[in-house]
mmCIF file of C-alpha atoms in Angstrom:
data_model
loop_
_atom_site.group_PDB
_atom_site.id
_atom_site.type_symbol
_atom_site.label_atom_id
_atom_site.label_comp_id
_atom_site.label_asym_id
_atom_site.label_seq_id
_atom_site.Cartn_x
_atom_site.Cartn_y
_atom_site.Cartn_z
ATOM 1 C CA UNK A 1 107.470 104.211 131.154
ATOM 2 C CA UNK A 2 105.018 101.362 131.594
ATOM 3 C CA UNK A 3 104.497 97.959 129.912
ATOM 4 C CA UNK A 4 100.884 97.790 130.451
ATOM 5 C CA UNK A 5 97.894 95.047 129.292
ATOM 6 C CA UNK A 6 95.493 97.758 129.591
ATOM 7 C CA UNK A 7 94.390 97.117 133.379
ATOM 8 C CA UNK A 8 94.170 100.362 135.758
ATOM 9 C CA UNK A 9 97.270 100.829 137.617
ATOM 10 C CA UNK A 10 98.609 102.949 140.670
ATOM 11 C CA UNK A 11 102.116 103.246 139.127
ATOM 12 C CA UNK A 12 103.185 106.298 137.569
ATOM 13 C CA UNK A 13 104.228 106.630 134.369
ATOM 14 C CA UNK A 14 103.551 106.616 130.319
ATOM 15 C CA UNK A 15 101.648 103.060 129.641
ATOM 16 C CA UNK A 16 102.640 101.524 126.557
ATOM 17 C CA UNK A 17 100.143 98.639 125.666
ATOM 18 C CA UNK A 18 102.374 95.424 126.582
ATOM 19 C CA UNK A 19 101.239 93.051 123.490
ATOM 20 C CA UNK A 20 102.214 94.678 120.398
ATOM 21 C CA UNK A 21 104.643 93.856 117.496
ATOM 22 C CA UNK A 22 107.996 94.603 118.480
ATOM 23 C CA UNK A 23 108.729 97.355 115.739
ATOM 24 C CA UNK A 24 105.453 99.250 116.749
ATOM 25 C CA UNK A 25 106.586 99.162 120.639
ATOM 26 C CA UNK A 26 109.939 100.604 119.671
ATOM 27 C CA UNK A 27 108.235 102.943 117.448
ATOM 28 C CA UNK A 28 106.096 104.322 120.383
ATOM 29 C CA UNK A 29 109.276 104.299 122.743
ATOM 30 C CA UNK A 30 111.041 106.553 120.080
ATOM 31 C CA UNK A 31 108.032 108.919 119.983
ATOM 32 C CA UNK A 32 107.611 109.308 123.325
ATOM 33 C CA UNK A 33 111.230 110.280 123.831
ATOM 34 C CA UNK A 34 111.098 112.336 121.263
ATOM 35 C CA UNK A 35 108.224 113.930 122.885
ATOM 36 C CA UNK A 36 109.333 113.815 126.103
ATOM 37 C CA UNK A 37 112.783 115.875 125.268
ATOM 38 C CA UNK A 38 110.660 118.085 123.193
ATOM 39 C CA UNK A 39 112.987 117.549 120.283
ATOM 40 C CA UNK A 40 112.140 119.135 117.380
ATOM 41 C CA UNK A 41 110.691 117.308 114.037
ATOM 42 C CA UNK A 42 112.677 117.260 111.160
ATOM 43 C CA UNK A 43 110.603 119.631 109.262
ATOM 44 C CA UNK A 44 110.877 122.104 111.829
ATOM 45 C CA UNK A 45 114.578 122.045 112.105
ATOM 46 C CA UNK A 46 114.128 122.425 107.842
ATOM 47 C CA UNK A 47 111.767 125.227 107.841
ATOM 48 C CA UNK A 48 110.696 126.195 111.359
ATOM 49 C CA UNK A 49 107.467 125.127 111.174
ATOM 50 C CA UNK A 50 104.254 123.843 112.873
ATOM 51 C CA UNK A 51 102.952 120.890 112.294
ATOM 52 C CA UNK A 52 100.946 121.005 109.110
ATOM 53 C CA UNK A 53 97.313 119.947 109.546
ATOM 54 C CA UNK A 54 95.425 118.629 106.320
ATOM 55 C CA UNK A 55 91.976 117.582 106.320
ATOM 56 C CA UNK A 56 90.401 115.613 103.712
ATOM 57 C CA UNK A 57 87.007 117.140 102.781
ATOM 58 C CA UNK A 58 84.206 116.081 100.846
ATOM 59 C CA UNK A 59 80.302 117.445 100.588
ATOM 60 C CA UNK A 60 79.509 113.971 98.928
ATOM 61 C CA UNK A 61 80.111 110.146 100.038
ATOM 62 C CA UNK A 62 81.628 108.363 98.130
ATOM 63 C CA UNK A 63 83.928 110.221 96.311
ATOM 64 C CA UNK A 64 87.056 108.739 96.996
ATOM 65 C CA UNK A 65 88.276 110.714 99.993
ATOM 66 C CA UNK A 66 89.708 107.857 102.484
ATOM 67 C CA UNK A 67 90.986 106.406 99.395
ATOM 68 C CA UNK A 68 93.035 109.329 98.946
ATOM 69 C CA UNK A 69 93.858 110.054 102.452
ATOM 70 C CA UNK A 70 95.438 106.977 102.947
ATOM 71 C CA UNK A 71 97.563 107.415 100.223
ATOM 72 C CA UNK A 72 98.610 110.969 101.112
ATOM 73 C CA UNK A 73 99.583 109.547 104.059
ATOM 74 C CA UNK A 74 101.539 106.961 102.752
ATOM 75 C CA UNK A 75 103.626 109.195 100.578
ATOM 76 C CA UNK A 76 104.304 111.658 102.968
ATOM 77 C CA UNK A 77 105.797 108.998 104.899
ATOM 78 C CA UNK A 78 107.941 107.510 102.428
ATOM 79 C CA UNK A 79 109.187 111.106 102.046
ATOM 80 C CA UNK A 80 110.788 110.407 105.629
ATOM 81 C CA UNK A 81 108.295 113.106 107.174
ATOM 82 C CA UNK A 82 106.288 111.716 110.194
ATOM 83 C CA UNK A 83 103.086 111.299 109.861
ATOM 84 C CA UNK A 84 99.665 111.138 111.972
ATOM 85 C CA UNK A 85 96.866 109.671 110.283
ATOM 86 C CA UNK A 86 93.083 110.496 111.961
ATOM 87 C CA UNK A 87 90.223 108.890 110.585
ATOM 88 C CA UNK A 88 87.048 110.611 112.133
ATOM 89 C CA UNK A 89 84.398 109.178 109.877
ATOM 90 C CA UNK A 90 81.529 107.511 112.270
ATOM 91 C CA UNK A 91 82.264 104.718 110.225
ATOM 92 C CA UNK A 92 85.944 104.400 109.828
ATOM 93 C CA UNK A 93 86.868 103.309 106.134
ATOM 94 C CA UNK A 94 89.921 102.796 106.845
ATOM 95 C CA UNK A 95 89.400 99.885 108.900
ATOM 96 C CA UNK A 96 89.173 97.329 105.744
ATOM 97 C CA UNK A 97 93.354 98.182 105.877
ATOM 98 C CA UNK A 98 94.189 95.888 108.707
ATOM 99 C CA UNK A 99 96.928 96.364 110.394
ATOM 100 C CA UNK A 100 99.552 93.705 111.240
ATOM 101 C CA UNK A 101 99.431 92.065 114.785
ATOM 102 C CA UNK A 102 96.172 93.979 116.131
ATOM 103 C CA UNK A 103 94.560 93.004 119.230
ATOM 104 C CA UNK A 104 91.631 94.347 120.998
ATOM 105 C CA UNK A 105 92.509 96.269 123.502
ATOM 106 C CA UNK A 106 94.371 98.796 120.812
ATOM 107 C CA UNK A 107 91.233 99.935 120.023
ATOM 108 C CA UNK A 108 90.464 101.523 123.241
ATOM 109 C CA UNK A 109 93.285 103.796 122.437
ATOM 110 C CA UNK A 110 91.261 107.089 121.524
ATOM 111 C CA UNK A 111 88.271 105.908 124.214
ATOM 112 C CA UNK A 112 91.175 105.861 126.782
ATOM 113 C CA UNK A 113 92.680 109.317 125.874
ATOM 114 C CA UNK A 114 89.379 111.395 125.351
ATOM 115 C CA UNK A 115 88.916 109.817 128.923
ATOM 116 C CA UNK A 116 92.585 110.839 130.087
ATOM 117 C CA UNK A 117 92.025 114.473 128.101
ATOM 118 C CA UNK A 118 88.761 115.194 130.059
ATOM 119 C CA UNK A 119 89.931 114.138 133.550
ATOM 120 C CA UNK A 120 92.928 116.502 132.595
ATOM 121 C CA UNK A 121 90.766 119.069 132.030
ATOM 122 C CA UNK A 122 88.853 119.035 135.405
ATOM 123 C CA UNK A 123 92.253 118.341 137.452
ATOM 124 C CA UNK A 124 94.119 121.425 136.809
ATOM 125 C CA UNK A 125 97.058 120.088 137.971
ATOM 126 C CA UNK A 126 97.452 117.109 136.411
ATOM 127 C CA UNK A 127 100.719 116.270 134.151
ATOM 128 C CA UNK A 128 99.988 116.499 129.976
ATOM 129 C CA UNK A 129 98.592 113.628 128.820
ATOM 130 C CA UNK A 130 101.267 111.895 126.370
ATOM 131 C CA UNK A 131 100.211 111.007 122.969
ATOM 132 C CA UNK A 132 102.269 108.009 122.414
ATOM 133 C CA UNK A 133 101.022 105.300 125.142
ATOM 134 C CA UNK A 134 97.636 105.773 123.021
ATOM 135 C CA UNK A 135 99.173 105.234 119.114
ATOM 136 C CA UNK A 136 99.775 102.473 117.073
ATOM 137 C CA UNK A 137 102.057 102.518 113.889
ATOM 138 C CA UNK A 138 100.736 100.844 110.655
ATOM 139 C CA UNK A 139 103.403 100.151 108.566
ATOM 140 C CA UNK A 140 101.476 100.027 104.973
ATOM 141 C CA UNK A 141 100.019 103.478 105.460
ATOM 142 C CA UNK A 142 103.787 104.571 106.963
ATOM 143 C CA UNK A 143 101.650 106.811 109.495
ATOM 144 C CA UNK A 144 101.092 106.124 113.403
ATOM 145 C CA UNK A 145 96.704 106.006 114.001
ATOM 146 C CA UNK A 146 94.529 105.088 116.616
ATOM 147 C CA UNK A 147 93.348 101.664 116.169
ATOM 148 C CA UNK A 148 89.456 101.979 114.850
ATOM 149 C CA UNK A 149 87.155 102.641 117.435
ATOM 150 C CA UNK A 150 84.315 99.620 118.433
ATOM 151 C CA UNK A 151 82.009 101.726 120.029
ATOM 152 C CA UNK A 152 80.555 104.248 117.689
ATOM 153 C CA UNK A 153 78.818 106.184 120.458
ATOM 154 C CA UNK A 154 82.588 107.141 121.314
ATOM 155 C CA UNK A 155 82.581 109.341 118.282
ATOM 156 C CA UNK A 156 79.128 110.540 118.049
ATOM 157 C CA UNK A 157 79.894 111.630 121.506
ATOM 158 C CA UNK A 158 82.685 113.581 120.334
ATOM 159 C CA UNK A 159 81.831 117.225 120.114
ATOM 160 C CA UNK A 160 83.893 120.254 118.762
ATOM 161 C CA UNK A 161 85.357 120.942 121.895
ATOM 162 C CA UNK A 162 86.513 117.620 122.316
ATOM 163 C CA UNK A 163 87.689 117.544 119.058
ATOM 164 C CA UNK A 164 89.598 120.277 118.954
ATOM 165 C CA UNK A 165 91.556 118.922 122.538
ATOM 166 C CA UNK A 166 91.765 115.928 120.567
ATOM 167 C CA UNK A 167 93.641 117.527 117.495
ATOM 168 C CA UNK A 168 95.612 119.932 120.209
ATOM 169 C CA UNK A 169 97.012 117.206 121.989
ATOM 170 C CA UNK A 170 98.250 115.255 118.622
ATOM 171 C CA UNK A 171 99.873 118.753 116.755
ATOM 172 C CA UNK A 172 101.203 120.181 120.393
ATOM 173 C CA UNK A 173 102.775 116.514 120.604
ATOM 174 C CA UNK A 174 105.901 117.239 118.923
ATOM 175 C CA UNK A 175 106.267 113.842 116.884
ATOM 176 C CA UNK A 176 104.701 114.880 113.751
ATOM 177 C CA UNK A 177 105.416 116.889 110.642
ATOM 178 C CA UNK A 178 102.149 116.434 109.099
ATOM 179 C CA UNK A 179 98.717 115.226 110.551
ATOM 180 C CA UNK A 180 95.807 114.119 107.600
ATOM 181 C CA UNK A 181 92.690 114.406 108.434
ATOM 182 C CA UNK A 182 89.299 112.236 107.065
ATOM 183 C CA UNK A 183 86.272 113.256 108.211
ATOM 184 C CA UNK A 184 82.323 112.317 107.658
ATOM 185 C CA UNK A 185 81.095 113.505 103.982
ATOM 186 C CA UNK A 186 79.068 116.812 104.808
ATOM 187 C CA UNK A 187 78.828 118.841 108.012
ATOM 188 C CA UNK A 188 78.918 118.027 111.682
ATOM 189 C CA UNK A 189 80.924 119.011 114.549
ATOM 190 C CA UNK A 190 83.905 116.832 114.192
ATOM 191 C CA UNK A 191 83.630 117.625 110.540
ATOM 192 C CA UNK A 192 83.050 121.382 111.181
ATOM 193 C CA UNK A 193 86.552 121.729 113.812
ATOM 194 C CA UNK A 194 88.713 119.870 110.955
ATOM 195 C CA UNK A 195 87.645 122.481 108.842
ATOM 196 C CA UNK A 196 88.211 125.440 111.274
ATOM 197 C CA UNK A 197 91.353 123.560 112.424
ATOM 198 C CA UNK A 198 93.047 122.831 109.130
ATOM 199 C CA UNK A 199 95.884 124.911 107.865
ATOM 200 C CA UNK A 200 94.974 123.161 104.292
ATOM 201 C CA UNK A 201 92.024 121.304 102.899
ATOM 202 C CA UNK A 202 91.886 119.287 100.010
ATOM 203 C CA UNK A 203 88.219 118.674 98.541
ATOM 204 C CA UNK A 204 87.747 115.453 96.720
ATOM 205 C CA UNK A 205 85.267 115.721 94.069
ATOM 206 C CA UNK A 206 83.997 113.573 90.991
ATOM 207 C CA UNK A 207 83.086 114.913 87.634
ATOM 208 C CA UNK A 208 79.851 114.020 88.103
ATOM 209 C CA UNK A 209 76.254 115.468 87.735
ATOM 210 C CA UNK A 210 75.180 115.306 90.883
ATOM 211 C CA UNK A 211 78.549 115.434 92.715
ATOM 212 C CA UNK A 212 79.210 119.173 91.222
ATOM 213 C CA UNK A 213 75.885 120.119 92.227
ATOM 214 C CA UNK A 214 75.588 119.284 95.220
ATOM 215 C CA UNK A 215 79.400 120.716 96.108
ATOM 216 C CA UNK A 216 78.098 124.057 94.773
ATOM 217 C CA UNK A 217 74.716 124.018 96.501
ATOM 218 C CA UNK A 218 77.282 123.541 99.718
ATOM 219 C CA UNK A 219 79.672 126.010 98.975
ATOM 220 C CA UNK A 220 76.659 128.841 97.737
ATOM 221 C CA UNK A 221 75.058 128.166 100.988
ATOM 222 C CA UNK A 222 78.038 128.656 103.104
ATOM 223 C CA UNK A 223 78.879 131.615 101.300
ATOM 224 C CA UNK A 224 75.842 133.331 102.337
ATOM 225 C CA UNK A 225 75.068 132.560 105.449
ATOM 226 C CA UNK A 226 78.531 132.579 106.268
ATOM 227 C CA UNK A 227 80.693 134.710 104.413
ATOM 228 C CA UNK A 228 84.022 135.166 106.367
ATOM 229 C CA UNK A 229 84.502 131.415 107.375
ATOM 230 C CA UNK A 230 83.500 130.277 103.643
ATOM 231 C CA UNK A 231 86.240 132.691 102.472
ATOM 232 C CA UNK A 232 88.811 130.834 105.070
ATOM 233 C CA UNK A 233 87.636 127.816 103.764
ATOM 234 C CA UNK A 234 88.539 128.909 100.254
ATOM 235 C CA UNK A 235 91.756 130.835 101.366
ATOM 236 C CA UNK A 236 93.358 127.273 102.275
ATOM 237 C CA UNK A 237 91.321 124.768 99.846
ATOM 238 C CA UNK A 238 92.717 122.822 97.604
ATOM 239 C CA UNK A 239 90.616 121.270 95.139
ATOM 240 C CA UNK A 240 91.245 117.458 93.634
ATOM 241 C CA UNK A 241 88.884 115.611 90.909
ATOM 242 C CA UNK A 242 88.937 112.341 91.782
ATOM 243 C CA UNK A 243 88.368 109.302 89.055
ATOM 244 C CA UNK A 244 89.438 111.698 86.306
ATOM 245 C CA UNK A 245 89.629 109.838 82.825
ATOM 246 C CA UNK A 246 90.783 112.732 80.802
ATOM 247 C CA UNK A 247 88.567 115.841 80.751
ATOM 248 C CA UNK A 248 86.068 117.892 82.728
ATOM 249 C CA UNK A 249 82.703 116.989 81.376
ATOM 250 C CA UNK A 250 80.695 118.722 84.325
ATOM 251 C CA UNK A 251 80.861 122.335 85.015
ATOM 252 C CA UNK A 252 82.635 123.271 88.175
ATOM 253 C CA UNK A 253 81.461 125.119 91.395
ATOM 254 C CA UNK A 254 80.871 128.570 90.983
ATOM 255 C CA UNK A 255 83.688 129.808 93.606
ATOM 256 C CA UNK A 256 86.276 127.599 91.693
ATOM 257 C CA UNK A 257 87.915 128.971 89.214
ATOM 258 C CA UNK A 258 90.241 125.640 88.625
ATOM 259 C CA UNK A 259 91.304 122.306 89.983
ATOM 260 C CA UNK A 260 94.555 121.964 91.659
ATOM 261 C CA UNK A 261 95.009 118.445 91.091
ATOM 262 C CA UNK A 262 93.501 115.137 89.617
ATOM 263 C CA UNK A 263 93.467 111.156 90.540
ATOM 264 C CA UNK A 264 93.197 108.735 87.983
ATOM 265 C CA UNK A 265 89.972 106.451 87.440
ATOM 266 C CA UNK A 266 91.635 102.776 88.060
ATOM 267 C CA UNK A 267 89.044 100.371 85.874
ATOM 268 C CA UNK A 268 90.796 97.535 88.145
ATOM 269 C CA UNK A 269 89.107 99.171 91.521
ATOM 270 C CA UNK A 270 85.718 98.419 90.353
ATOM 271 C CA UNK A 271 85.082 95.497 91.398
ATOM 272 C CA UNK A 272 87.882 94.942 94.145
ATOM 273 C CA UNK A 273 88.194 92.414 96.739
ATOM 274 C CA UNK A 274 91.586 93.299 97.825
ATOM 275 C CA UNK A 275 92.699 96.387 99.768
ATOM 276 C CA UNK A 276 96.396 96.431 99.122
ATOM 277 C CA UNK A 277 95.534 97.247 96.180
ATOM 278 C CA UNK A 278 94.324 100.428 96.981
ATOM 279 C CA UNK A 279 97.953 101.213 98.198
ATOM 280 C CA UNK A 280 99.972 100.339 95.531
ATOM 281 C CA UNK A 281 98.219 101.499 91.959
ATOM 282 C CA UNK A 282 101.323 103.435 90.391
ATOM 283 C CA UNK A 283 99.225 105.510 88.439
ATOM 284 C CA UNK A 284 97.543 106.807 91.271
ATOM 285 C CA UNK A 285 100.743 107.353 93.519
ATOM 286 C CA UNK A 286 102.180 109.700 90.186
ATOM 287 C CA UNK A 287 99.340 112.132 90.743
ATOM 288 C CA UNK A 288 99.371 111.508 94.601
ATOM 289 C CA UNK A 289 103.170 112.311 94.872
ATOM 290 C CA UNK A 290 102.129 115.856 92.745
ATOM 291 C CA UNK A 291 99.097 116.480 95.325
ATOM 292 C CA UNK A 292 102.242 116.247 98.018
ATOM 293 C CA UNK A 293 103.992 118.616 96.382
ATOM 294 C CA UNK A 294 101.375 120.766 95.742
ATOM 295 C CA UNK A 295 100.663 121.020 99.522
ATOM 296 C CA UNK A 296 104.192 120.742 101.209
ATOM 297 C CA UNK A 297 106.576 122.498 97.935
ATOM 298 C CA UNK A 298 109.768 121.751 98.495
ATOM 299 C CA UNK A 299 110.033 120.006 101.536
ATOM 300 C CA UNK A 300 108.533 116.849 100.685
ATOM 301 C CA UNK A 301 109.799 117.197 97.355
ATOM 302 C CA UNK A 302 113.621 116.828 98.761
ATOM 303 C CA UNK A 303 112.909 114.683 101.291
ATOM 304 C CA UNK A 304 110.954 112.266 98.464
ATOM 305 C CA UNK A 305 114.135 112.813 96.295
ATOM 306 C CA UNK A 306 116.792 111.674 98.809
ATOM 307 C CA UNK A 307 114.356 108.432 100.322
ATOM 308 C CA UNK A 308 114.022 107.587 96.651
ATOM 309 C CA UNK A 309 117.535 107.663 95.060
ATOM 310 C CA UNK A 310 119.681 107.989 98.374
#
């Protein structure tokens, strides 16, 4: 293991960037020996189980669906379950959450391992690359990330193939129960692997006019034109109003029959200025917490239970 500034190197080893907070370094030194000895999560030892990929869908911007990504991660990892949060918007929302003690070089972390995943690729016998020496933990969202990307050609670079290396090397790491996903409003490639990718997939919507419509223009097209992979997409959808004040006012898509969840409208959000704030609405964690248990049952219901009262 390497203490590294970022500069090339001929020793061998896992770099860990040198210039970090010391709980994030000893964070990443955990994960990669827990990677390393290929010890199991604690979910797995729980309930034998992969790693439990969510993306965070919408057909419409603006809906809400970083918003409640972030927060999904953040309860998830107050449960005590370890958590992988992967923003692959072009332009990453999340980065108005800063996180403590950034520097610059952290955000060549997912420039340097597409790089390090590619070379693997062509040398056949090269070692697996290691997740960790590319990670950073942020402590509000309670999830490990890679530091937003500078260059957006990075991403728009990023095809499915290299996506789904991408989302192969951070599920076959071994360090994390649950991985969420937030991708680009509507379709594209990165968008398109989350989807194929995803064991579950939670739709953020509004109870809007022109939200529902265009959500069931989506869904109607993809349903003809593509009939078995819109009926995996439904098999493993969840589907969330978000901003709800009450009652439905709009009708719903035609291939939903309900809603599996809601999140609150929060008046104070309007016109907000802060982002902690986004974090720490009660209201909204209530019906957050029930969207965990909705997609992780009992598990993260114990495991919230015992980090709570124990």
């Amino acid at each position: 293991m390497i203490l590294s500034n970022g500069e090339p190197t001929k020793l061998k080893g896992l770099a860990l960037a040198k210039y970090q907070p010391l709980p994030e370094l000893l964070t990443s030194i955990l994960n990669v020996c827990r990677s390393s000895s290929k010890l199991p999560s604690a979910r797995r030892n729980v309930q034998d189980k992969q790693t439990e990929v969510i993306g965070v869908v919408s057909a419409v911007g603006g809906s809400g669906k970083t918003t409640a990504a972030l927060n999904l991660a953040k309860q998830i990892g107050n449960a005590g379950l370890s958590v992988f949060y992967l923003n692959l918007e072009m332009i990453n929302s999340s980065a108005i959450f800063p996180r403590k003690g950034r520097n610059v070089e952290d955000a060549q972390g997912l420039p340097r391992l597409l790089y390090e995943l590619k070379a693997a690729q062509e040398d056949k016998e090269a070692e697996p690359v290691s997740l960790a020496s590319f990670t950073v933990h942020h402590s509000d969202i309670k999830a490990d990330l890679f530091e937003c990307v500078t260059n957006l050609k990075e991403l728009l670079q990023l095809g499915k193939s290299e996506t789904n290396e991408l989302l192969d090397c951070i599920t076959d790491s071994g360090s994390y129960d649950v991985v969420i996903i937030d991708t680009d409003s509507g379709m594209n490639n990165r968008t398109e692997t989350v989807i194929e990718k995803s064991g579950r997939l939670v739709w953020v919507m509004l109870d809007d006019l022109i939200n529902m419509h265009k959500h069931e223009e989506w869904f109607s097209y993809l349903e003809r034109t593509e009939p078995s992979f819109f009926e995996d997409i439904r098999s493993k959808s969840s589907f969330v109003i978000n901003r709800y004040v009450g009652n439905l006012v709009n009708e719903l898509p035609s291939c939903i029959s309900d809603i599996d969840g809601v999140l609150p409208y929060i008046p104070s959000w309007k016109q907000n200025s802060h982002e902690e704030l986004l974090l720490s609405s009660p209201i909204y964690q209530r019906d957050i917490q029930k969207l965990c248990r909705h997609l992780l049952g009992d598990e993260f219901v114990v495991r919230f239970e015992v980090h709570s009262y124990g």
